[in-house]
PDB file of C-alpha atoms in Angstrom:
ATOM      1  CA  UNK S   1       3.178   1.774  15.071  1.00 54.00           C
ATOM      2  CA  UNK S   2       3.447  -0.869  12.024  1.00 60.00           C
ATOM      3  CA  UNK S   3       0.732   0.954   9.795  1.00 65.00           C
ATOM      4  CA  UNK S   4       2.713   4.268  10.183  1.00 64.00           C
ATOM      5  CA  UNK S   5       5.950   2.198   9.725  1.00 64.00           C
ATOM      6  CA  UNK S   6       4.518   0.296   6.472  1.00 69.00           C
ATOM      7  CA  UNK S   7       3.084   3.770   5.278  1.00 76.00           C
ATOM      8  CA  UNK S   8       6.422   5.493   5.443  1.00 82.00           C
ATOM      9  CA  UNK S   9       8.254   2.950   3.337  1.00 83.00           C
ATOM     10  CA  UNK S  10       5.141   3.124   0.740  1.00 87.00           C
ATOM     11  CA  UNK S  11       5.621   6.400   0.257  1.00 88.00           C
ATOM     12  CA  UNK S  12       9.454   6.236  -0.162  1.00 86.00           C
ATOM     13  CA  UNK S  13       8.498   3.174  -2.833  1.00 86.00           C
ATOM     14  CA  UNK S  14       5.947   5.851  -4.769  1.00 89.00           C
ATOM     15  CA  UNK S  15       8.363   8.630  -4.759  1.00 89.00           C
ATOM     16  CA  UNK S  16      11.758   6.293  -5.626  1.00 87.00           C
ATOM     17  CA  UNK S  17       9.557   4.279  -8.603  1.00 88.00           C
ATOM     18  CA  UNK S  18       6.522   6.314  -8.940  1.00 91.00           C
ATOM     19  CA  UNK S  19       5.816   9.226 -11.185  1.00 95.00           C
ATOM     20  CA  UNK S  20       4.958  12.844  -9.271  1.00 95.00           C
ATOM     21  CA  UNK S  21       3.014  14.081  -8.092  1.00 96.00           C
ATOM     22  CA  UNK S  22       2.760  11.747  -5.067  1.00 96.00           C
ATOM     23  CA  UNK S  23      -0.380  11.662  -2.981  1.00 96.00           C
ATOM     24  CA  UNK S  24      -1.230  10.761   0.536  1.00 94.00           C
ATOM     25  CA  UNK S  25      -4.378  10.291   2.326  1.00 95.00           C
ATOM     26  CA  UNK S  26      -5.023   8.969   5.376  1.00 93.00           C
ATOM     27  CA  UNK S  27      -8.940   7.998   7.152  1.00 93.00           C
ATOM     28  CA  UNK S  28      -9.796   7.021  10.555  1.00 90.00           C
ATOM     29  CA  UNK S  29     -12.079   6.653  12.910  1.00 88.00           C
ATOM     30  CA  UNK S  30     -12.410   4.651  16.616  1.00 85.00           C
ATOM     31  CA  UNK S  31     -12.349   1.339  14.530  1.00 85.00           C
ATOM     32  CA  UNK S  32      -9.632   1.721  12.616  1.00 85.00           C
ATOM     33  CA  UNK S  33      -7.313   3.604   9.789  1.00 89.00           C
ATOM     34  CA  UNK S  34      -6.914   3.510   5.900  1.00 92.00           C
ATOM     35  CA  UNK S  35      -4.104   4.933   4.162  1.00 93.00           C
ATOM     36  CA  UNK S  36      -3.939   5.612   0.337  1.00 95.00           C
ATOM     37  CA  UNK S  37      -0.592   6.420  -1.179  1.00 95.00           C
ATOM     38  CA  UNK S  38      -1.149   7.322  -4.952  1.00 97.00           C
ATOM     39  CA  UNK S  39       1.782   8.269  -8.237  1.00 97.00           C
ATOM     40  CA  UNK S  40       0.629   8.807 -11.874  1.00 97.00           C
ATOM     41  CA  UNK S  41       3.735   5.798 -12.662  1.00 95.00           C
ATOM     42  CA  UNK S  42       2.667   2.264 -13.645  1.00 93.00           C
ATOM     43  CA  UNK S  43       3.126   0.317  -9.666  1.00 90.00           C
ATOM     44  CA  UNK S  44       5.172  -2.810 -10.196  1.00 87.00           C
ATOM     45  CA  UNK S  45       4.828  -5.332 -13.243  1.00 85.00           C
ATOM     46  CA  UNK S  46       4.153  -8.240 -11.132  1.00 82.00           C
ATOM     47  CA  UNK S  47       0.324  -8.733  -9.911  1.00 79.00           C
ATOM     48  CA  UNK S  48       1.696 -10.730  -6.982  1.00 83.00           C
ATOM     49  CA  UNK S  49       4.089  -7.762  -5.719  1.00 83.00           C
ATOM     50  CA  UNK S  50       4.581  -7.990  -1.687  1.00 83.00           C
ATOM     51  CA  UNK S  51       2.627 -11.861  -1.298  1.00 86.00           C
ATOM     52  CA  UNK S  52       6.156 -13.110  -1.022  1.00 81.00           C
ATOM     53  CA  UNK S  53       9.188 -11.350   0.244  1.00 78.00           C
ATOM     54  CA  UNK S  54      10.977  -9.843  -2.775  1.00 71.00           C
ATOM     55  CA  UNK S  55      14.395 -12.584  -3.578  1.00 71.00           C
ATOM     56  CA  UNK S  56      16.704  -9.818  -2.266  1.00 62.00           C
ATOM     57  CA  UNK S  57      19.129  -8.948   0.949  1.00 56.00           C
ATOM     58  CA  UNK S  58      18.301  -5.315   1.159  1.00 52.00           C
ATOM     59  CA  UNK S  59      15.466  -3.519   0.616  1.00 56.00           C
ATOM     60  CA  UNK S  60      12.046  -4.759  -1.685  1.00 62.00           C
ATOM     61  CA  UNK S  61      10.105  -6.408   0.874  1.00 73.00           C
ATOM     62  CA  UNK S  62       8.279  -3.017   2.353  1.00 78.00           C
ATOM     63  CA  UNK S  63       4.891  -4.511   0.639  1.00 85.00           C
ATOM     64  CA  UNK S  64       5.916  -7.966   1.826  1.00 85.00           C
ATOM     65  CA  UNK S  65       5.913  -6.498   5.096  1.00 83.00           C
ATOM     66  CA  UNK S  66       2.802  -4.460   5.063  1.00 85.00           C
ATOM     67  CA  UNK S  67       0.739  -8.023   4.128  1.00 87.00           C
ATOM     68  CA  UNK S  68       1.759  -8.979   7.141  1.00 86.00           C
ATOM     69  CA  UNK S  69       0.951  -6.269   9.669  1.00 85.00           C
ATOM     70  CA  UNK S  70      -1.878  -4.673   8.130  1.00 87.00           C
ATOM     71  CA  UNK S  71      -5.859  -5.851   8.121  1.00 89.00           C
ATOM     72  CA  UNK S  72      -5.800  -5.125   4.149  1.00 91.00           C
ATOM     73  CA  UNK S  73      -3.190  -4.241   1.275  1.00 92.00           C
ATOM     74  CA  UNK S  74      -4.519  -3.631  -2.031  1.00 92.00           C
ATOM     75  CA  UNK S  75      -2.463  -2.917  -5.274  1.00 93.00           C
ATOM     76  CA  UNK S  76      -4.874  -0.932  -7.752  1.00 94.00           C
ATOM     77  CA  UNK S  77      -3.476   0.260 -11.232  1.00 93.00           C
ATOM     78  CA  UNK S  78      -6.003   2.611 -13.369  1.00 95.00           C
ATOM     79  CA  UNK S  79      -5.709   5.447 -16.070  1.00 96.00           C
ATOM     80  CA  UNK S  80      -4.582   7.585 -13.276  1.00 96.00           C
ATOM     81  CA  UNK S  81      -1.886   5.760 -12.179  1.00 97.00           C
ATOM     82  CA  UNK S  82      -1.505   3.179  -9.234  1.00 96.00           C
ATOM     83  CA  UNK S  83      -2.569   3.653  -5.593  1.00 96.00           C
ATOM     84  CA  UNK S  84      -1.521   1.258  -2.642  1.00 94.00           C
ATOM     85  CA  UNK S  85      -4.173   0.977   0.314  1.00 95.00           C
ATOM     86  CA  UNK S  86      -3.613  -0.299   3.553  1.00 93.00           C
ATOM     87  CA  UNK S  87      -5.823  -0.302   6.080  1.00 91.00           C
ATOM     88  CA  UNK S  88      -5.376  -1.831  10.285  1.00 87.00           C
ATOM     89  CA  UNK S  89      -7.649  -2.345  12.934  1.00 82.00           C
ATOM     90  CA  UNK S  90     -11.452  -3.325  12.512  1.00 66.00           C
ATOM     91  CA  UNK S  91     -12.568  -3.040   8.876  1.00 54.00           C
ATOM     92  CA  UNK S  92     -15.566  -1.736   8.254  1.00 52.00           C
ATOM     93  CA  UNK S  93     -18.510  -4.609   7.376  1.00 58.00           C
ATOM     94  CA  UNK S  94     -18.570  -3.400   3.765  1.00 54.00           C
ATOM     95  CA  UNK S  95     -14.409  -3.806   3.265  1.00 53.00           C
ATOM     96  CA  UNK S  96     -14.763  -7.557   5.031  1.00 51.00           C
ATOM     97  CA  UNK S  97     -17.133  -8.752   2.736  1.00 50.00           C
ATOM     98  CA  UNK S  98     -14.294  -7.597  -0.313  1.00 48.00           C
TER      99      UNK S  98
END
């Protein structure tokens, strides 16, 4: 499954760059499935991390890939750190309009 696939290496990325503690959450329903992976760290500098594959031969394009198998990727930094959320299948009406 590419969602499970693009969550693994997400999580990897949080817990390799990120700051502890490390959270997972996962929703779903007939429709579809959203994953949040969340560290109190910064998230990459670069606002356009994972729209282009990273300029490297191994490793750095897990986000890359996740733009392209997954409905949604957001990147979302805040006072509690940064959060990744992908989501696959049918997005709910709500999450289409953005």
């Amino acid at each position: 499954d590419d969602l499970a696939d693009r969550e693994d290496e997400i999580v990897d990325n949080a817990l390799r760059h990120g700051r502890p503690p490390v959270r997972m959450r996962i929703w779903a329903d007939a429709g579809h499935v959203v994953v949040t992976v969340h560290d109190t760290g910064d998230g990459p500098d670069d606002p356009f991390a994972g729209l282009l594959p990273a300029d490297r031969t191994v490793g750095g394009r897990g986000l890359w890939i996740a733009h392209q198998v997954c409905a949604q990727v957001t990147l979302h930094h805040d006072d509690t750190g940064f959060t990744v959320r992908l989501a696959a299948g049918r997005l709910p009406a709500q999450a289409q309009r953005g």
